[in-house]
Amino acid sequence: MRTEAPAVSSDPFSPLKNATFRAIWLAGLVSGLGWLIQTVAMSWLMATISSSDLMVALVQAATTLPPFLLSMFAGAIVDNFDRRKVMLVARSLMTAAGVALTIVVALGFLNPWVLLGFSFLAGCGIAFNDPAWQASVGDIVKRHDLPAAVTLTSVGFNTIRSVGPALGGIILASFGPLIAFALYTLCLLVPLIVVWRCEWEVRTLPLPPESLTTAISDGVRFATMSAEIMAAIARGVLFGLTGIAVLALLPLIVRDHLQAGPVMYGALMAGFGGGALLTGLSSGFLRRMLSAETLLKVACFACAACSAALASTSSSSVAAVALTLGGAGWVIGWSGFNVSVQWASPRWVVGRTISIYYALTYGGIAAGSWLWGATAQNYSLATALEASAGALLLVAAIGFILPIQECVESDDTPSEGVEAPAVSLGLQAHSGPIMVKINYQISPENIDAFLDLMRQRRRVRSRIGARQWTLLRNLQNPFRWTETFRTATWGDYLRLNHRLTAADKQLDDRLSELHRGRLPPAVDLLIERPTAPAPKTIPLRSVVPQP
């Protein structure tokens, strides 16, 4: 059952009152600053050692490809294990990659494929760290502070985006790539140390972790059955595919159209970040004034105007204004998608839904980086940017068919004090498969209302892990209806009961009101047993060796 979003904190900075969130958020700013310095150095270095436009664009693709490939696997780990430890492992990988890159640059072993390889390793760390951090935000701050915390995370990164690229350009031009990569590595150490020192309480279930295949399957099922999540993911993929052209091709724009160097590249990236920062700070006001779909259309128009302007100008001033507009559209789009997915996801599955969202949107960004790089190489830079602008307008038009849903929240209050049903057999968590039958007595005048509730029931059960859900009517006793479903194991059945929310319990109460028996609907729990004949055992015979 869906409910309108409750009142949220009116103070956009209220999550910063939480010491743990504040410490990790600030450490993330330092890490983000290092990341932007590294991005400027990596992109510009690739533009100077490679004559291929495609290789320059693939720097973005190499970073975003690992989240596309690994995020669903990472999401299952995030929801089944300690999220803080997942962040520590991911941050350690990113730091190790930064150290190795610095050493390679110091030794002079530079070629385009080495740069892409280290970009890929950094992306692997991002693939695990980002879902773990985004899922942990809801564990660290109160529920009514979640939108403000998500926005602060976006605003914080875009704050340093307004200065980081310019700083990176100055460092690159003044001291060279070695110092830039060394600073990047030092910046990665800060969040690693902070996460190591911070701890936060996470609600755990008294059940063993799910298998990764089951966890991924449950996450995919929940996401595909959520209209809000699917709309956000589909539009996010298209937005990333079409909108990444500006960031992927910006080094080429600076080098070829503007005839400038790394300082100008950093300054233009700062303009992009400045537009994102100003818009992020006013995002709450914009959401109150405009619907989610209208904001996405505005984001598409802003990014399209940015691409079109960059395709036709050779003026640094015009380019800076265009990138400020593009940064504004970029943050409106991505913050809207992120908030939509977070609000639509209960805590037990939020790591997986965020990971699915990241996987597919990062896949769109990686594909877009390759697409626009190939277009620039085979046709022209202006053609790639103009095509990107036209495609963004099509993404805005798709909103008439697949609109972004308004910000609503799932009533995800967990079931407290759920105890395992009494059974007469000794069951283990892996025992199964389990079949559940719930019997109702329904009067003829209540059948329509009962069927309507059962449609909702099927969706609820299926989203939290039930399989092969059916509703049966007894031919000999037409008043008797039986709801059935299966779970793969006894542990999965217990886990399903823990996932029931207060809204789901209200649905149970409404069904019980339609049940005309004196006692509540009877629940039968059954375990399937194979009846196939046991395989015959062939006796072993001694073999006498032939002379």
Short mmCIF file of C-alpha atoms in Angstrom, two decimals, residues 206-207 415-422 490 493-494 497-498 525:
data_model
loop_
_atom_site.label_atom_id
_atom_site.label_comp_id
_atom_site.label_asym_id
_atom_site.label_seq_id
_atom_site.Cartn_x
_atom_site.Cartn_y
_atom_site.Cartn_z
CA PRO A 206 17.40 -12.74 13.43
CA LEU A 207 17.75 -14.70 10.21
CA SER A 415 6.99 -5.80 11.60
CA GLU A 416 8.17 -5.96 15.17
CA GLY A 417 8.14 -9.04 17.34
CA VAL A 418 7.41 -11.48 14.52
CA GLU A 419 7.89 -15.00 15.83
CA ALA A 420 8.28 -18.17 13.82
CA PRO A 421 4.99 -20.13 13.61
CA ALA A 422 4.83 -23.26 15.74
CA TRP A 490 11.64 -21.98 5.46
CA TYR A 493 9.07 -17.69 4.54
CA LEU A 494 10.23 -16.22 7.87
CA ASN A 497 6.89 -12.20 7.37
CA HIS A 498 9.53 -9.78 8.63
CA LEU A 525 1.92 -24.48 6.31
#
